[in-house]
Coordinates of C-alpha atoms in Angstrom, one line a residue:
M1 CA 129.7 89.5 98.5
I2 CA 127.5 92.3 99.1
K3 CA 124.2 92.8 97.5
K4 CA 121.8 96.3 98.7
L5 CA 119.3 95.7 100.8
Y6 CA 115.7 97.9 101.7
P7 CA 115.1 99.1 104.8
G8 CA 115.5 96.3 108.2
G9 CA 117.4 94.2 105.6
K10 CA 114.3 93.4 102.9
E11 CA 115.1 92.7 100.0
K12 CA 113.0 94.5 97.4
A13 CA 110.4 97.5 97.8
F14 CA 106.2 97.7 96.8
N15 CA 104.3 100.9 96.4
M16 CA 101.3 101.9 94.7
T17 CA 100.8 105.3 92.9
Y18 CA 96.7 106.2 92.3
D19 CA 96.1 108.7 91.1
D20 CA 93.5 112.5 91.6
G21 CA 91.6 111.4 95.4
I22 CA 88.3 109.9 94.3
V23 CA 85.5 108.9 96.3
Q24 CA 86.7 104.7 95.2
D25 CA 90.0 106.1 97.5
I26 CA 87.3 104.8 100.5
E27 CA 88.5 100.9 99.8
F28 CA 91.3 101.4 98.5
I29 CA 92.3 102.6 100.9
E30 CA 91.0 100.1 103.8
M31 CA 92.2 97.9 101.4
L32 CA 95.9 98.8 101.5
N33 CA 96.0 98.7 104.2
K34 CA 94.2 95.7 105.4
Y35 CA 97.5 94.9 103.8
G36 CA 99.7 97.0 105.1
I37 CA 100.6 97.6 102.1
K38 CA 101.7 101.9 101.1
A39 CA 100.4 104.1 98.5
T40 CA 101.4 107.7 96.9
I41 CA 98.1 109.6 96.2
N42 CA 98.4 112.2 94.2
L43 CA 96.3 115.2 95.0
N44 CA 94.5 118.0 92.3
S45 CA 93.2 120.3 95.4
G46 CA 91.3 122.9 93.2
L47 CA 89.3 119.6 91.9
M48 CA 88.6 118.5 96.1
F49 CA 87.7 121.6 96.8
Q50 CA 84.9 122.0 93.8
E51 CA 84.0 117.7 94.5
F52 CA 84.7 118.4 90.8
A53 CA 82.6 115.0 89.2
W54 CA 82.9 113.5 85.5
F55 CA 80.9 110.6 83.5
H56 CA 83.4 107.5 83.3
D57 CA 82.8 106.3 79.5
C58 CA 80.9 103.4 81.4
G59 CA 78.3 105.5 82.6
M60 CA 79.3 106.2 86.9
V61 CA 79.8 109.3 88.2
V62 CA 83.0 109.4 89.5
K63 CA 83.4 112.4 92.0
R64 CA 86.6 113.8 93.5
L65 CA 87.1 113.7 97.5
S66 CA 86.2 117.1 99.6
P67 CA 89.2 118.8 102.0
E68 CA 86.8 117.1 104.8
R69 CA 86.3 113.6 103.6
A70 CA 90.2 113.1 102.6
K71 CA 91.6 114.8 105.3
H72 CA 92.1 111.5 107.6
L73 CA 91.7 108.8 105.1
Y74 CA 95.5 109.1 103.3
E75 CA 97.6 109.0 107.3
G76 CA 100.3 106.2 106.9
H77 CA 100.4 107.2 103.7
E78 CA 102.4 109.6 101.0
I79 CA 100.7 112.9 99.7
A80 CA 102.3 114.3 96.7
S81 CA 101.1 117.6 93.8
H82 CA 99.5 116.0 91.1
T83 CA 98.4 119.9 90.0
L84 CA 96.0 122.6 91.0
N85 CA 93.5 122.1 88.5
H86 CA 95.1 118.8 86.0
P87 CA 95.6 120.3 83.1
Y88 CA 97.2 119.3 80.2
M89 CA 100.8 120.8 79.8
D90 CA 101.6 120.9 76.4
S91 CA 100.3 125.2 76.0
L92 CA 101.1 126.1 79.3
S93 CA 104.3 128.4 80.5
A94 CA 106.3 128.3 83.2
E95 CA 104.8 130.6 85.3
Q96 CA 101.7 129.0 84.2
I97 CA 103.1 125.0 85.1
L98 CA 105.0 126.6 88.6
H99 CA 101.2 128.0 89.7
E100 CA 99.3 124.8 89.4
M101 CA 102.2 123.0 91.2
V102 CA 103.4 125.5 94.3
E103 CA 99.2 126.1 94.5
D104 CA 98.5 122.5 94.3
R105 CA 101.5 121.8 97.0
D106 CA 100.5 124.9 99.6
N107 CA 97.1 123.3 99.3
L108 CA 97.5 120.0 100.2
E109 CA 100.1 120.8 102.8
T110 CA 98.0 123.6 104.8
M111 CA 95.0 120.4 103.9
F112 CA 97.0 117.3 105.1
D113 CA 99.2 119.0 107.6
T114 CA 102.2 117.5 106.2
A115 CA 105.2 118.5 103.6
V116 CA 104.2 118.0 100.1
S117 CA 107.9 116.7 98.5
G118 CA 106.5 114.1 95.0
F119 CA 105.0 115.2 91.9
A120 CA 102.9 113.3 89.5
V121 CA 102.7 114.5 85.8
P122 CA 99.1 115.2 84.7
F123 CA 98.3 112.9 81.2
D124 CA 100.9 111.9 79.3
Y125 CA 103.3 115.1 78.3
Y126 CA 106.4 115.6 79.4
S127 CA 109.1 117.8 78.0
P128 CA 112.4 119.2 79.8
L129 CA 110.3 122.8 81.2
I130 CA 108.7 121.1 83.1
E131 CA 110.7 119.3 84.4
E132 CA 113.0 122.2 85.1
C133 CA 109.9 124.2 85.8
V134 CA 109.3 119.9 89.0
R135 CA 113.1 121.3 89.7
I136 CA 112.9 125.1 90.8
A137 CA 109.5 124.3 92.5
G138 CA 111.5 122.1 95.2
F139 CA 109.7 118.5 94.6
E140 CA 112.9 115.8 95.3
Y141 CA 111.6 113.5 92.4
A142 CA 108.8 113.8 89.4
R143 CA 106.7 110.3 88.3
I144 CA 105.9 110.0 85.1
S145 CA 102.7 108.3 83.3
E146 CA 105.3 106.4 81.0
T147 CA 105.5 103.0 82.6
S148 CA 108.6 100.9 82.5
L149 CA 108.0 96.8 83.2
S150 CA 111.3 96.8 84.9
Y151 CA 112.1 96.2 88.7
K152 CA 115.2 97.6 88.0
P153 CA 114.9 100.9 91.0
C154 CA 114.6 104.5 89.3
E155 CA 117.5 106.0 88.9
D156 CA 116.3 109.3 87.5
Y157 CA 114.4 111.1 90.3
Y158 CA 112.6 113.4 87.9
R159 CA 111.7 110.9 85.2
W160 CA 109.9 108.2 87.9
K161 CA 108.6 105.6 85.6
A162 CA 105.8 103.3 87.6
G163 CA 106.8 99.8 86.7
I164 CA 102.8 98.7 85.8
F165 CA 99.4 100.4 84.8
H166 CA 97.2 98.7 87.7
L167 CA 95.0 97.6 84.1
S168 CA 97.6 95.9 82.3
S169 CA 97.1 91.5 80.6
E170 CA 100.3 91.3 82.0
L171 CA 99.9 92.5 85.7
E172 CA 100.2 89.2 87.4
S173 CA 103.1 87.7 85.3
F174 CA 104.2 90.9 86.1
V175 CA 103.6 91.0 90.3
Q176 CA 104.6 87.3 90.2
G177 CA 107.9 88.1 88.7
F178 CA 108.5 89.9 91.2
T179 CA 108.1 88.1 94.0
D180 CA 110.4 86.1 92.1
T181 CA 112.9 88.0 91.2
D182 CA 116.8 88.3 92.9
E183 CA 117.5 91.4 91.2
E184 CA 119.3 93.4 92.9
L185 CA 117.0 96.3 94.9
A186 CA 114.3 95.1 92.9
V187 CA 111.5 97.2 93.1
C188 CA 107.5 96.9 92.5
Q189 CA 105.3 99.3 91.6
I190 CA 102.1 99.7 90.3
V191 CA 100.0 102.8 88.8
G192 CA 96.6 103.4 88.9
H193 CA 93.1 105.5 89.4
S194 CA 90.6 103.6 91.8
Y195 CA 87.9 104.6 90.2
D196 CA 88.7 102.2 87.3
L197 CA 88.5 99.0 89.6
D198 CA 84.9 99.8 90.0
A199 CA 84.3 100.5 86.0
V200 CA 86.0 97.1 85.0
H201 CA 85.0 95.3 88.4
G202 CA 88.3 94.7 89.2
W203 CA 88.2 94.8 93.1
D204 CA 88.6 91.3 93.4
R205 CA 91.8 90.6 91.3
M206 CA 93.8 93.8 93.5
E207 CA 92.4 91.9 96.0
K208 CA 94.6 88.5 95.8
L209 CA 97.4 90.4 94.1
L210 CA 97.9 92.0 97.6
N211 CA 97.4 89.3 99.0
L212 CA 100.6 87.8 97.2
V213 CA 102.2 90.7 97.8
A214 CA 102.2 91.2 101.6
A215 CA 102.6 87.4 102.1
Q216 CA 106.8 87.8 101.3
D217 CA 108.1 88.8 104.1
N218 CA 111.2 90.0 101.8
V219 CA 109.4 93.1 100.9
W220 CA 109.4 96.7 102.5
F221 CA 106.7 98.4 101.4
A222 CA 107.3 102.0 101.4
T223 CA 105.9 105.4 99.6
N224 CA 107.7 106.7 96.6
I225 CA 110.0 109.6 99.2
E226 CA 111.1 107.8 100.9
L227 CA 112.5 104.9 97.7
V228 CA 113.9 107.9 96.7
R229 CA 115.3 109.4 99.4
Y230 CA 117.1 106.4 100.1
L231 CA 118.2 105.3 97.4
Q232 CA 120.1 108.1 96.6
A233 CA 121.1 106.9 100.7
I234 CA 122.4 103.4 99.4
R235 CA 124.0 104.9 96.2
K236 CA 125.8 107.2 98.4
A237 CA 127.3 104.8 99.8
D238 CA 130.8 104.9 99.4
I239 CA 132.2 101.1 98.5
T240 CA 136.2 99.7 98.5
G241 CA 137.6 96.2 98.2
D242 CA 138.2 97.1 102.1
H243 CA 135.4 98.6 103.8
I244 CA 131.8 100.9 103.1
E245 CA 131.3 103.9 104.6
N246 CA 127.8 105.2 104.9
L247 CA 127.7 108.8 103.7
S248 CA 124.0 109.6 104.5
D249 CA 121.6 110.2 107.0
M250 CA 119.9 108.1 107.2
D251 CA 120.6 103.4 107.7
I252 CA 121.5 102.0 104.6
W253 CA 120.9 97.7 104.4
Y254 CA 123.2 95.0 102.7
N255 CA 123.6 91.7 102.5
I256 CA 127.5 90.9 103.1
D257 CA 128.3 87.6 102.6
G258 CA 125.5 86.0 103.6
K259 CA 124.7 88.6 106.6
V260 CA 122.4 91.1 106.9
T261 CA 124.1 94.4 108.1
V262 CA 123.3 97.9 109.0
V263 CA 125.7 100.9 108.3
R264 CA 124.6 103.5 110.8
S265 CA 124.6 107.0 108.7
G266 CA 128.0 108.3 109.2
E267 CA 129.6 105.1 109.7
R268 CA 132.1 103.0 108.7
I269 CA 132.5 98.9 107.8
D270 CA 136.0 97.5 107.5
L271 CA 135.3 94.5 105.3
K272 CA 138.8 93.4 106.0

């Protein structure tokens, strides 16, 4: 029997994807680093330059991090574009959408001295035009606002659905189900904003869940772009009854008849 695995022979993958780059990210990233968990942080560089602030319904001020405060905060995590100014894009032209994407990506790459390969859609509007612009801009994936409530890994990288929103009443059961599932290439991805954790006093709740996941020895903690690239690689492999051939530029992992096996880039292994 052949079962696909994640890097290091891990059976499952876990990721946090949080939006906006606000002051509460300082505490949030500190908590993730404590448990060795990776996140993809989706930023609006235009609002960071302004240190944009607004009032939450609960009365607290939500403020964007300045570039200076954010510069080293997210080291070890992925930076992705979330548009320049977080607009509603339903009324924007292709030219305007591309400006929001490309200008933000270029700013973030300069700000953090790293490649920005992913895009997270602001608000909940997504369309064929936006998807086309994502591809033209050269992003490798687009995370949309809709959630899947599933552990099945994404197959359409330009309509990437996170698993669950972090304020869902089903969050605990969803994470527990992830730790229990034996689904092939199971992935648990939680989406949200760190300011929510202040607004609903949810820090303890989140830390308990992260502690639970971090205690699992069969979970790969990955960013969105790491997930996308690995899934592309392992899906590209040529598998027959006689062999597995790795046609990608990275190593891929399998459980073959109970034995964890790595197939190196370009390698072909016989199964008989």
